[in-house]
Coordinates of C-alpha atoms in Angstrom, one line a residue:
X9 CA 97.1 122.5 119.7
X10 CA 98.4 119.4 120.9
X11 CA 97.7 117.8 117.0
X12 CA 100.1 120.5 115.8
X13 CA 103.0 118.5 118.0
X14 CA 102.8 115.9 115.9
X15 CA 106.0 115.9 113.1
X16 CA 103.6 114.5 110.5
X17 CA 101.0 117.5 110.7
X18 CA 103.9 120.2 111.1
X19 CA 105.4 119.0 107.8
X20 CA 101.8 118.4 106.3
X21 CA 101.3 122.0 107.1
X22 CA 104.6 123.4 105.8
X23 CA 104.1 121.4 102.6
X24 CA 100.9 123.1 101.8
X25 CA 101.6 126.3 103.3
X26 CA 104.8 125.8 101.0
X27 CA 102.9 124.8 97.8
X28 CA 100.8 128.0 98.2
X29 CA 103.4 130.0 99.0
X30 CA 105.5 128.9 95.6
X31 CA 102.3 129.2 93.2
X32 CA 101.5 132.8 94.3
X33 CA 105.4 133.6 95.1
X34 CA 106.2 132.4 91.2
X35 CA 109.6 132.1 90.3
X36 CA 110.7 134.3 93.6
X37 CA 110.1 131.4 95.2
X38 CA 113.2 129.3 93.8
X39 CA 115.6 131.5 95.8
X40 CA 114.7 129.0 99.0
X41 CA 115.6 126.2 97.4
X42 CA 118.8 126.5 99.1
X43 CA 117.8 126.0 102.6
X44 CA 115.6 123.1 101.3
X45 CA 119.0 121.4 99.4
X46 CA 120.5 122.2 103.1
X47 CA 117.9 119.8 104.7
X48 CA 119.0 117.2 102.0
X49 CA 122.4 117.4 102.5
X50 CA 122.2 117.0 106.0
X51 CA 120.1 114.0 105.5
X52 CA 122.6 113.0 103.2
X53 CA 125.7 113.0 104.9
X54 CA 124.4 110.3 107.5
X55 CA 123.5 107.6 104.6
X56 CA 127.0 106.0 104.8
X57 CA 127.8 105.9 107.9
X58 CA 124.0 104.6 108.8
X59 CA 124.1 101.9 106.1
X60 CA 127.1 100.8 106.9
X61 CA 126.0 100.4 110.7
X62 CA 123.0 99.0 110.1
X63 CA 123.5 96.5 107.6
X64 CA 126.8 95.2 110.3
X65 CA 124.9 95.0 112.7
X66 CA 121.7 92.7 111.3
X67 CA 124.7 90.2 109.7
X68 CA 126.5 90.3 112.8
X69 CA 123.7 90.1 115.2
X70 CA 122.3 86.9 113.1
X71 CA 122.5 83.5 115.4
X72 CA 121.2 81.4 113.0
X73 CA 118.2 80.2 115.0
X74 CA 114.8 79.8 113.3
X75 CA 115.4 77.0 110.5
X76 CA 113.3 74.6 110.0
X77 CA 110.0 73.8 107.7
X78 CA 108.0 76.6 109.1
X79 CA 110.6 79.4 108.3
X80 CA 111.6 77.8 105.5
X81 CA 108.0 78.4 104.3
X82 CA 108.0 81.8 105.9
X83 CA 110.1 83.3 104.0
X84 CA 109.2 81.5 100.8
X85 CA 106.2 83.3 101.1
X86 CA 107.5 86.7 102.1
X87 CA 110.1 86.6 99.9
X88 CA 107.7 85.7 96.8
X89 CA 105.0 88.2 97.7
X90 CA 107.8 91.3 97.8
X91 CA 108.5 90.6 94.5
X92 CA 105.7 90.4 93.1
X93 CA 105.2 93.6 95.2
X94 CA 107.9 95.1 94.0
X95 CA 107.0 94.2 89.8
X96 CA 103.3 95.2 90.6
X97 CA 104.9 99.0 91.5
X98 CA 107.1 98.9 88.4
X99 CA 104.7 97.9 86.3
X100 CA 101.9 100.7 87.8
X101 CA 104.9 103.3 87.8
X102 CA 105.3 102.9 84.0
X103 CA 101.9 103.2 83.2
X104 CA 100.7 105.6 85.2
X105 CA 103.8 107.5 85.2
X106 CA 103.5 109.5 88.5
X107 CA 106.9 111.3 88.7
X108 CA 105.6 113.5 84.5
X109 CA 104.9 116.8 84.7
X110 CA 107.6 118.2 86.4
X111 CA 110.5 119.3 85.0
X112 CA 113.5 120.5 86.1
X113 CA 115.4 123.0 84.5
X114 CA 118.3 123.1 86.8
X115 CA 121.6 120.6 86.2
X116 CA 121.7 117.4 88.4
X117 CA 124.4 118.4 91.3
X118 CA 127.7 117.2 90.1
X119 CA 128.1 115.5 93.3
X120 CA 125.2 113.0 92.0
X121 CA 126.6 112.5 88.4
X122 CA 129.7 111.0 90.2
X123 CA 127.6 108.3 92.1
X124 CA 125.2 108.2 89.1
X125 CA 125.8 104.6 87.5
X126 CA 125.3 104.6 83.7
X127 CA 123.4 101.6 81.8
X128 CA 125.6 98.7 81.6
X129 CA 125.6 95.0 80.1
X130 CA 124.9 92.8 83.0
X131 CA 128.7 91.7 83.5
X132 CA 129.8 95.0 84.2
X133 CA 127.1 95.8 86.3
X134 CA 127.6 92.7 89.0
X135 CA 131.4 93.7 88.9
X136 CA 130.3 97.1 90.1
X137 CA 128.6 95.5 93.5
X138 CA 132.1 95.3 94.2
X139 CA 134.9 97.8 95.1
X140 CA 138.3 98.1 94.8
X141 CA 138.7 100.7 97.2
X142 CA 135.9 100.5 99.9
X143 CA 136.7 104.4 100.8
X144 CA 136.7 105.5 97.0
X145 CA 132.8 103.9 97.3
X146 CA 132.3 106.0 100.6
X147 CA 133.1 109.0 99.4
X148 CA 130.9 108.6 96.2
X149 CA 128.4 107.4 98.5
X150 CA 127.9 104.2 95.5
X151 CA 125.9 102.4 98.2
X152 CA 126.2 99.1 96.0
X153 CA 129.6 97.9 97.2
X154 CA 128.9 99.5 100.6
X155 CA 126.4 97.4 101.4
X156 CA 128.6 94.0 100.0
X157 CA 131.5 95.5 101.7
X158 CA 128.8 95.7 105.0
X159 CA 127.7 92.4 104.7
X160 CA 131.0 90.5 104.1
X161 CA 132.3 92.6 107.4
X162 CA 128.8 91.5 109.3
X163 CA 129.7 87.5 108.4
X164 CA 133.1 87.6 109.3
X165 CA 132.5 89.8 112.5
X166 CA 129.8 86.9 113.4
X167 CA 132.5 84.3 112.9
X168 CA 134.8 86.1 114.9
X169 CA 132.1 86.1 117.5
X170 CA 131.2 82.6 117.0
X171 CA 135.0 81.6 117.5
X172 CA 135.9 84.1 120.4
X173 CA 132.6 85.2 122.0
X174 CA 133.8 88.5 122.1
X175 CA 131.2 91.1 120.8
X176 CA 133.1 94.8 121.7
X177 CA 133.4 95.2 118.2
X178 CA 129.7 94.9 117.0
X179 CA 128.8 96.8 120.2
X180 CA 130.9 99.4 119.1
X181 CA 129.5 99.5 115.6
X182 CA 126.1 99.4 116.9
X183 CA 126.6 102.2 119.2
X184 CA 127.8 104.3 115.5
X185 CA 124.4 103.4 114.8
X186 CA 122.5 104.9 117.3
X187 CA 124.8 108.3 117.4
X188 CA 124.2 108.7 113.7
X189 CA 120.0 107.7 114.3
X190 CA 120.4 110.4 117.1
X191 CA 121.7 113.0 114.6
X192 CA 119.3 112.3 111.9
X193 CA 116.1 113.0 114.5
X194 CA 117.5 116.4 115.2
X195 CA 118.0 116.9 111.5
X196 CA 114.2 116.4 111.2
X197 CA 113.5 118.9 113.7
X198 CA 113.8 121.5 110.7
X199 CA 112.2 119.0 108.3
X200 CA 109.2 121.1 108.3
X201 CA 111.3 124.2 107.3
X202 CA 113.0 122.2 104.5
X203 CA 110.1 120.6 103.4
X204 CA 108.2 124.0 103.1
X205 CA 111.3 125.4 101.4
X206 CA 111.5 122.4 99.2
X207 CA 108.1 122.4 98.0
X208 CA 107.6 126.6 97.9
X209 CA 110.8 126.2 94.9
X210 CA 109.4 123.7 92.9
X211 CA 106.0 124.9 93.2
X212 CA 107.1 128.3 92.2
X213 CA 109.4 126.5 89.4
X214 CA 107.2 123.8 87.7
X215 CA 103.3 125.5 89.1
X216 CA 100.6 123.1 90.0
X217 CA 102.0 120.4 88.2
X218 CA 103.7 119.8 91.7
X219 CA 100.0 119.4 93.1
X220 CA 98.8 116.8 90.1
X221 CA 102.0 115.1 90.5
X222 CA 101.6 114.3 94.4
X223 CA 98.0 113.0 93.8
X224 CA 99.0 110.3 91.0
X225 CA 101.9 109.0 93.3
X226 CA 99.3 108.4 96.0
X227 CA 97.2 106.6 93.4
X228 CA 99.7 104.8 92.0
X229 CA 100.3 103.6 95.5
X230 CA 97.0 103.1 96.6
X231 CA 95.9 101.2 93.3
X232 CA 99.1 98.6 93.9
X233 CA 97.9 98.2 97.6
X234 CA 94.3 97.1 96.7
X235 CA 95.7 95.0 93.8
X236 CA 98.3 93.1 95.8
X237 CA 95.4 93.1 98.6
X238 CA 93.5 91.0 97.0
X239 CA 96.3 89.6 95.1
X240 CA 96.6 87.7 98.4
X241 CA 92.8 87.2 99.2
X242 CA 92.8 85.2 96.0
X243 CA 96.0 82.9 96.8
X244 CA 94.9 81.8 100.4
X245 CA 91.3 81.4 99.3
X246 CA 92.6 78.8 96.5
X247 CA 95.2 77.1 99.1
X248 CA 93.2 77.4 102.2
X249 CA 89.8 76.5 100.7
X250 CA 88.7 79.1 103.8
X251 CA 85.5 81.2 103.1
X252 CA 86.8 84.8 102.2
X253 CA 83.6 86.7 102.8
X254 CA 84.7 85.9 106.3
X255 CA 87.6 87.7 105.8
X256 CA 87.1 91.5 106.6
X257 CA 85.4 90.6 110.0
X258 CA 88.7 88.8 111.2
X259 CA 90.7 92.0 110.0
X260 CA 88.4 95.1 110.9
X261 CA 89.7 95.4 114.2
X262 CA 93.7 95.1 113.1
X263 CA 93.2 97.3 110.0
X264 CA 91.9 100.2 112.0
X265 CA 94.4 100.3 114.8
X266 CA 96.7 100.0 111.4
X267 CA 95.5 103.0 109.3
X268 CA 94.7 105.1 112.3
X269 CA 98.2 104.7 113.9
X270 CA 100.2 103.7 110.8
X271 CA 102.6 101.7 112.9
X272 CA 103.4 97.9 112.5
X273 CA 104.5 97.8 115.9
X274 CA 101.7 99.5 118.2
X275 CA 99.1 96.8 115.8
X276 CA 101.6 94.0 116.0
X277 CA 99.9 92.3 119.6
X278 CA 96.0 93.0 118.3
X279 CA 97.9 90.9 115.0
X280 CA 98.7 88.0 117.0
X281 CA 95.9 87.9 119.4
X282 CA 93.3 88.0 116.1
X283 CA 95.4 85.7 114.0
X284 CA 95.3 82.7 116.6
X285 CA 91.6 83.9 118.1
X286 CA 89.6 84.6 115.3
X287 CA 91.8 83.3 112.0
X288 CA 92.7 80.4 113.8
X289 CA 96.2 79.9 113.3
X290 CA 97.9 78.0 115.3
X291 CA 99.9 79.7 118.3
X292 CA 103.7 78.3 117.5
X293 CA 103.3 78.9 113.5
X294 CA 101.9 83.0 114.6
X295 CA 104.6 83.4 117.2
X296 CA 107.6 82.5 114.3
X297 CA 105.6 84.2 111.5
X298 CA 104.2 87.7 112.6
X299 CA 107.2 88.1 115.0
X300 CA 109.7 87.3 111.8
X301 CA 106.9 89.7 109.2
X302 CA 107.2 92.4 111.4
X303 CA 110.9 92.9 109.4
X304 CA 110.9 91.0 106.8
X305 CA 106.8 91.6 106.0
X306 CA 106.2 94.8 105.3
X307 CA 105.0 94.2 101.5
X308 CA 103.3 98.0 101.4
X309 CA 107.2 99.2 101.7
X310 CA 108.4 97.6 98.7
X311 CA 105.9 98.4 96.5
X312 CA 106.3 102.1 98.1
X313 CA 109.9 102.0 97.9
X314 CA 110.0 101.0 94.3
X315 CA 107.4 103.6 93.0
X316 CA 109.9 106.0 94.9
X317 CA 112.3 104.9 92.3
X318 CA 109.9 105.0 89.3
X319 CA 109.0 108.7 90.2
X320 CA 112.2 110.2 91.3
X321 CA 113.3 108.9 87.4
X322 CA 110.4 110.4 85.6
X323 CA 110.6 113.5 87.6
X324 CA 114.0 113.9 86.7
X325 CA 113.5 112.7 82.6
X326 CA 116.3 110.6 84.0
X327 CA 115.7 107.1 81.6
X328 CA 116.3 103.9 83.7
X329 CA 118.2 100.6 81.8
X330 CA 117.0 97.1 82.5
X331 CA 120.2 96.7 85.4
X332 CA 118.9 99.7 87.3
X333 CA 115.4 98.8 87.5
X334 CA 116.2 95.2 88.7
X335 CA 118.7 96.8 91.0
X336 CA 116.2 99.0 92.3
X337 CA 113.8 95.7 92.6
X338 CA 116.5 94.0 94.4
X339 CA 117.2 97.4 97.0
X340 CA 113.5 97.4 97.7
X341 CA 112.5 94.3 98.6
X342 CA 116.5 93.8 100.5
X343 CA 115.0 96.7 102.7
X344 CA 112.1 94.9 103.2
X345 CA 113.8 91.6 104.0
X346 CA 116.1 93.4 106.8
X347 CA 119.1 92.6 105.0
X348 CA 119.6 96.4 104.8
X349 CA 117.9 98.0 107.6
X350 CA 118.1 102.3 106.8
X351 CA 116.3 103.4 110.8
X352 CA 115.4 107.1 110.3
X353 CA 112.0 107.1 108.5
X354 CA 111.0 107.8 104.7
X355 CA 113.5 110.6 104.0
X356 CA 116.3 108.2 104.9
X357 CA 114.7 105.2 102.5
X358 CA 114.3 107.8 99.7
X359 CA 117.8 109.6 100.0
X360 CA 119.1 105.7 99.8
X361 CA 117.2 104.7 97.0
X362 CA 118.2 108.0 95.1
X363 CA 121.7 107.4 95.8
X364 CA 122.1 104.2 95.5
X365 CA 120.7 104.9 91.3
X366 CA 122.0 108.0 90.3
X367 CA 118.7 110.1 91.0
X368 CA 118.2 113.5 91.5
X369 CA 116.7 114.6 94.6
X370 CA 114.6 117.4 94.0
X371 CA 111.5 116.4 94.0
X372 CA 112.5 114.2 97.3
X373 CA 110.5 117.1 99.3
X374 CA 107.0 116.3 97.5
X375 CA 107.5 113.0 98.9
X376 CA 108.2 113.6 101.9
X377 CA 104.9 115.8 102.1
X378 CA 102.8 113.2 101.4
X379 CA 104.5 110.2 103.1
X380 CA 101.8 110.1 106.1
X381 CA 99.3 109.1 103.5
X382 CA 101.6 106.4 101.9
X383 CA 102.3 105.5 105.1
X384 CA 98.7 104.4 105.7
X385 CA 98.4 102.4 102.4
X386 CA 102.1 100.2 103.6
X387 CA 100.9 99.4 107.3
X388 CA 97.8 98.4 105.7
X389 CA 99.4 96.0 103.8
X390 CA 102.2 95.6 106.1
X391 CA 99.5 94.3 108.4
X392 CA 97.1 92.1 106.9
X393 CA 99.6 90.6 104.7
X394 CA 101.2 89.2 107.7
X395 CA 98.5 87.4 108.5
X396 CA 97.9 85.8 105.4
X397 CA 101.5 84.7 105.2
X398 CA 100.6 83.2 108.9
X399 CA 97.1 81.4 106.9
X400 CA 99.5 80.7 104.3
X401 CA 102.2 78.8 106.3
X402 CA 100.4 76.9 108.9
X403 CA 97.6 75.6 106.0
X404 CA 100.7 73.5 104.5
X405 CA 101.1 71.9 108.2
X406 CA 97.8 71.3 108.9
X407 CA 98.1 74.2 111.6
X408 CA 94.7 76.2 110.8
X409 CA 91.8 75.3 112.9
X410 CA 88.8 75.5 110.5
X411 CA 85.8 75.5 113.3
X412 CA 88.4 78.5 115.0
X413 CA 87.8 80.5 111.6
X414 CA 84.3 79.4 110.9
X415 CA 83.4 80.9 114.4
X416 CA 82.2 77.6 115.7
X417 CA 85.1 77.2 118.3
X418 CA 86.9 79.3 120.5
X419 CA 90.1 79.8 121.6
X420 CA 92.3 82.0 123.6
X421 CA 95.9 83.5 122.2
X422 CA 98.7 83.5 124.7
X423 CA 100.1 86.5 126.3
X424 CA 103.1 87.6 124.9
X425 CA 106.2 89.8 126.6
X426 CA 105.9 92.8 124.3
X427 CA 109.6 93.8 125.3
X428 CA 110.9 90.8 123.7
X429 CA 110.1 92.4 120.4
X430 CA 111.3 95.9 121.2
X431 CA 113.7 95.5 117.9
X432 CA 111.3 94.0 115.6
X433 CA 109.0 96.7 116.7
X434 CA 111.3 99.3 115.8
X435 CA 112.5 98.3 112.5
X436 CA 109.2 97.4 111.4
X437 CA 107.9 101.4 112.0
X438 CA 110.6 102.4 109.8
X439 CA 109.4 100.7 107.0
X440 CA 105.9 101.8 107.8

């Protein structure tokens, strides 16, 4: 009874209790869609005010500490590995096409046609990403200019601090943040009612195209994890000149705290332990690199996040221009980066992404159903590719111990204060 607790198994259950319930209900069924939009809209209303928060707050809260050669490499390596993360998902996405085989016969909602942004040349597109009227862009929820908006206020608030070392204001703003995280986990108390309603009108609608449609999204996920798996397998075998058959051993113990917990955080100290014992990274270049990939690592999101996009498009027949999909490369791996942070899980990520393109929503729900399993396939990857990014760095500083990783020496990782990375913790679950 205690399993049944658990958020992830009560909407598990209410997604297959509300697939079966739409396939034998029929067409019935669609009269629930309402109190499944209700759930969205509620979720909805919180995007602004959250983005706008969050993305403050990370600029503001920035010091500037951290440069030098190892971050410099850092997020070289983080930043080229999401996208490549995120082209790997496009490219899947249009082949395997996981969002066919539903269609809706229902209009967008008007509301979304206003924020939807039509297929521009490339000028007019990057003179959208900014707004005239920041308040116009709020109330259309156009997260593009929100976000620049966000970040030009985060710089300047930084400044302000810098100058005056007064910080009420980004207090203030990050206290916004919480109240509006605070009313997003009570929203997702009735996730499990809105996921079943969700689910029981579209089954009812489309039949058990919703069923084949869920199981290619989790290939198409699954397949870019294993490819960008060993995507990386192959790159630090040819620049570490390390043994990979070696490999799994160092990152069997790691992997299963990852796929059994699918948190980033709760793995994150058996990460560093293994990565300085049994890797042999050195302890300086694993301190700076996990504790920086727990945020800006998580290279399972972005591929996620951008076959989120792929599918929401195909399962609305909604056609996506060169712009869009290269802004919705850019809004992945951003999130990834924790230049835009969205805190409230998957639902959050997906609303955002949908918003920020012009997507409808409906089949937002089927997502949601499935999101424990594509959350094991990220932290997976969120994991392990935080340790290669550590191989990765401290090989180009001579900061691997080869006898460490060839099991011929050993060494002992420092204890580390896990309350020192109480925030990186926390951002990096979200992503998982």
């Amino acid at each position: 009874m205690r399993t049944l607790r658990h958020p992830a198994v009560q909407i598990g259950v209410a997604a297959i209790g509300g697939i079966v319930f739409g396939l034998v209900a029929g067409e019935w069924a669609t009269n629930l869609k309402f109190v499944g939009d209700m759930f969205i809209r509620l979720i909805q209303m919180s995007i602004v005010p959250l983005v706008m928060a969050s993305v403050i707050v990370a600029t503001g809260s920035m010091t500037g500490t951290g440069t030098g050669k190892i971050a410099v490499r850092t997020f070289k390596w983080m930043l080229g590995f999401s996208v490549v993360a995120a082209v790997l998902a496009w490219a899947l996405s249009a082949v395997i096409k996981p969002g066919t085989g539903i269609v809706f016969d229902e209009e967008v909602d008007p509301s979304l046609q206003e924020s939807a942004q039509e297929a521009l040349g490339w000028q007019d597109t990057v003179l959208n990403f900014v707004s005239t009227n920041i308040f116009d862009a709020m109330s259309t929820a156009t997260m593009v200019p929100i976000i620049v908006f966000s970040l030009l206020f985060g710089i300047a608030l930084r400044t302000q601090i810098n100058k005056t070392g007064d910080t009420r204001v980004l207090t203030f703003i990050d206290q916004i943040q919480q109240i509006v995280l605070t009313m997003i986990r009570l929203v997702m108390y009735i996730a499990p009612i809105g996921v079943f309603c969700l689910l029981a009108a579209l089954a009812g609608d489309v039949g058990f195209a919703v069923v084949t449609t869920a199981l290619k999204y989790l290939g198409a996920t699954l397949l870019g994890v294993l490819i960008l798996f060993a995507a990386f397998v192959v790159v630090v075998t040819v620049r570490t000149r390390l043994n990979p058959l070696l490999l799994p051993g160092k990152l069997a113990e790691q992997t299963a705290i990852a796929i059994t917990t699918t948190s980033s955080a709760v793995t994150f100290p058996t990460v560093l332990k293994n990565t300085v014992e049994k890797v042999g990274v050195s302890q300086k270049v694993a301190n700076f690199t996990l504790s920086i990939g727990l945020t800006m690592g998580s290279y399972g999101a972005v591929l996620n996040y951008m076959i989120v996009v792929m599918f929401l498009a195909q399962a609305g027949d909604v056609e996506l221009g060169f712009g869009q999909i290269v802004l919705g490369m850019a809004l992945a791996v951003l999130l990834n980066m924790g230049t835009i942070t969205v805190p409230g899980g998957f639902p959050v990520v997906a609303m955002f992404l949908a918003t920020s393109l012009g997507l409808p929503f409906e089949a937002v729900g089927l997502l949601i159903a499935v999101d424990w399993f594509s959350g094991i396939f990220r932290t997976f990857l969120n994991v392990n590719g935080d340790t290669f990014v550590a191989m990765l760095v401290a090989n180009a500083d001579d900061e691997i111990d080869r006898d460490v990783y060839n099991g011929t020496k050993t060494v002992t990782a420092q204890d580390i204060n896990v309350d020192d990375f109480q925030d990186a913790m926390a951002r990096a679950d979200m992503a998982d």
